[in-house]
Amino acid sequence: MEARLGEGVDTRSLETRIDQMHGRDRKGALAFVIGLWVTILFTLFTVWPLISEGGIRIVLGIAALLVLAFNTAAIVAMLRHYGDDKSFIYGLDIMHLDEMRRRKRL
């Protein structure tokens, strides 16, 4: 699918804007994943000495690993999808942003 843009739109500047938006989204997703890992691991290591039961430690460790694995995999899949369809996804966003700016100027 391809987003339809108004007449006279410079496709080179459009591709640049799409790449910039995609880059910002990639950085934000990476920051989120890093923050998630830091938070989960910090919590796990902070709580670990307080748990005396070995079975609970095992369940807690496995649960933490599953949360990290599934969330990281979901973000990676999202970024792949965004990369594959970035012209449609971001082109549509840019079209709407440009239209909002045009209406504000009127």
Short mmCIF file of C-alpha atoms in Angstrom, two decimals:
data_model
loop_
_atom_site.label_atom_id
_atom_site.label_comp_id
_atom_site.label_asym_id
_atom_site.label_seq_id
_atom_site.Cartn_x
_atom_site.Cartn_y
_atom_site.Cartn_z
CA MET A 1 0.00 0.00 0.00
CA GLU A 2 1.14 3.48 -0.71
CA ALA A 3 -0.06 6.64 1.00
CA ARG A 4 -1.45 9.22 -1.39
CA LEU A 5 0.11 12.62 -1.03
CA GLY A 6 -0.88 15.92 -2.51
CA GLU A 7 0.32 17.11 -5.90
CA GLY A 8 3.72 18.72 -6.05
CA VAL A 9 5.23 16.87 -3.11
CA ASP A 10 8.98 16.41 -3.44
CA THR A 11 9.51 12.66 -3.08
CA ARG A 12 13.15 13.12 -2.06
CA SER A 13 12.23 15.29 0.92
CA LEU A 14 9.35 12.92 1.70
CA GLU A 15 11.74 9.95 1.84
CA THR A 16 14.07 11.97 4.07
CA ARG A 17 11.20 12.80 6.42
CA ILE A 18 10.08 9.15 6.44
CA ASP A 19 13.60 7.99 7.27
CA GLN A 20 13.88 10.57 10.06
CA MET A 21 10.57 9.53 11.62
CA HIS A 22 11.48 5.85 11.34
CA GLY A 23 14.88 6.53 12.94
CA ARG A 24 13.25 8.34 15.88
CA ASP A 25 10.83 5.46 16.38
CA ARG A 26 13.69 2.95 16.30
CA LYS A 27 15.62 4.97 18.91
CA GLY A 28 12.52 5.23 21.12
CA ALA A 29 11.86 1.50 20.89
CA LEU A 30 15.49 0.73 21.70
CA ALA A 31 15.36 3.08 24.70
CA PHE A 32 12.18 1.35 25.88
CA VAL A 33 13.77 -2.12 25.61
CA ILE A 34 16.89 -0.98 27.46
CA GLY A 35 14.75 0.64 30.15
CA LEU A 36 12.67 -2.52 30.49
CA TRP A 37 15.76 -4.72 30.88
CA VAL A 38 17.32 -2.36 33.44
CA THR A 39 14.10 -2.12 35.44
CA ILE A 40 13.34 -5.86 35.47
CA LEU A 41 16.92 -6.85 36.29
CA PHE A 42 17.23 -4.17 38.99
CA THR A 43 14.00 -5.36 40.57
CA LEU A 44 15.04 -9.00 40.33
CA PHE A 45 18.43 -8.43 41.95
CA THR A 46 16.98 -6.14 44.62
CA VAL A 47 14.31 -8.62 45.67
CA TRP A 48 16.46 -11.75 45.25
CA PRO A 49 18.15 -11.68 48.70
CA LEU A 50 14.79 -11.22 50.42
CA ILE A 51 13.41 -14.49 49.04
CA SER A 52 14.44 -17.50 51.09
CA GLU A 53 12.35 -20.13 49.28
CA GLY A 54 14.23 -21.72 46.36
CA GLY A 55 11.07 -22.56 44.41
CA ILE A 56 9.89 -18.97 44.48
CA ARG A 57 13.31 -17.81 43.26
CA ILE A 58 13.07 -20.19 40.30
CA VAL A 59 9.55 -19.01 39.41
CA LEU A 60 10.60 -15.35 39.76
CA GLY A 61 13.69 -15.86 37.59
CA ILE A 62 11.78 -17.70 34.87
CA ALA A 63 8.98 -15.12 34.90
CA ALA A 64 11.48 -12.26 34.56
CA LEU A 65 13.22 -13.97 31.65
CA LEU A 66 9.91 -14.65 29.90
CA VAL A 67 8.75 -11.04 30.28
CA LEU A 68 12.05 -9.78 28.89
CA ALA A 69 12.14 -12.28 26.04
CA PHE A 70 8.54 -11.78 24.88
CA ASN A 71 8.61 -7.98 25.15
CA THR A 72 11.93 -7.76 23.34
CA ALA A 73 10.69 -10.09 20.59
CA ALA A 74 7.50 -8.04 20.21
CA ILE A 75 9.45 -4.79 19.84
CA VAL A 76 11.81 -6.38 17.29
CA ALA A 77 8.82 -7.67 15.29
CA MET A 78 7.20 -4.23 15.42
CA LEU A 79 10.37 -2.58 14.14
CA ARG A 80 10.63 -5.08 11.28
CA HIS A 81 7.03 -4.40 10.30
CA TYR A 82 7.61 -0.64 10.47
CA GLY A 83 10.71 -1.06 8.31
CA ASP A 84 8.83 -3.10 5.71
CA ASP A 85 5.85 -0.71 5.49
CA LYS A 86 7.52 2.55 6.46
CA SER A 87 6.53 4.37 3.26
CA PHE A 88 2.86 3.67 3.93
CA ILE A 89 2.91 4.13 7.72
CA TYR A 90 5.01 7.28 7.86
CA GLY A 91 3.78 8.68 4.55
CA LEU A 92 0.27 8.64 5.95
CA ASP A 93 1.46 10.32 9.17
CA ILE A 94 3.31 13.00 7.22
CA MET A 95 0.28 13.63 5.01
CA HIS A 96 -1.89 14.20 8.11
CA LEU A 97 0.75 16.34 9.86
CA ASP A 98 1.12 18.53 6.76
CA GLU A 99 -2.65 18.89 6.48
CA MET A 100 -2.92 19.90 10.17
CA ARG A 101 -0.17 22.51 9.71
CA ARG A 102 -1.87 23.83 6.58
CA ARG A 103 -5.19 24.21 8.40
CA LYS A 104 -3.57 26.01 11.34
CA ARG A 105 -2.06 28.56 8.97
CA LEU A 106 -5.46 29.37 7.44
#
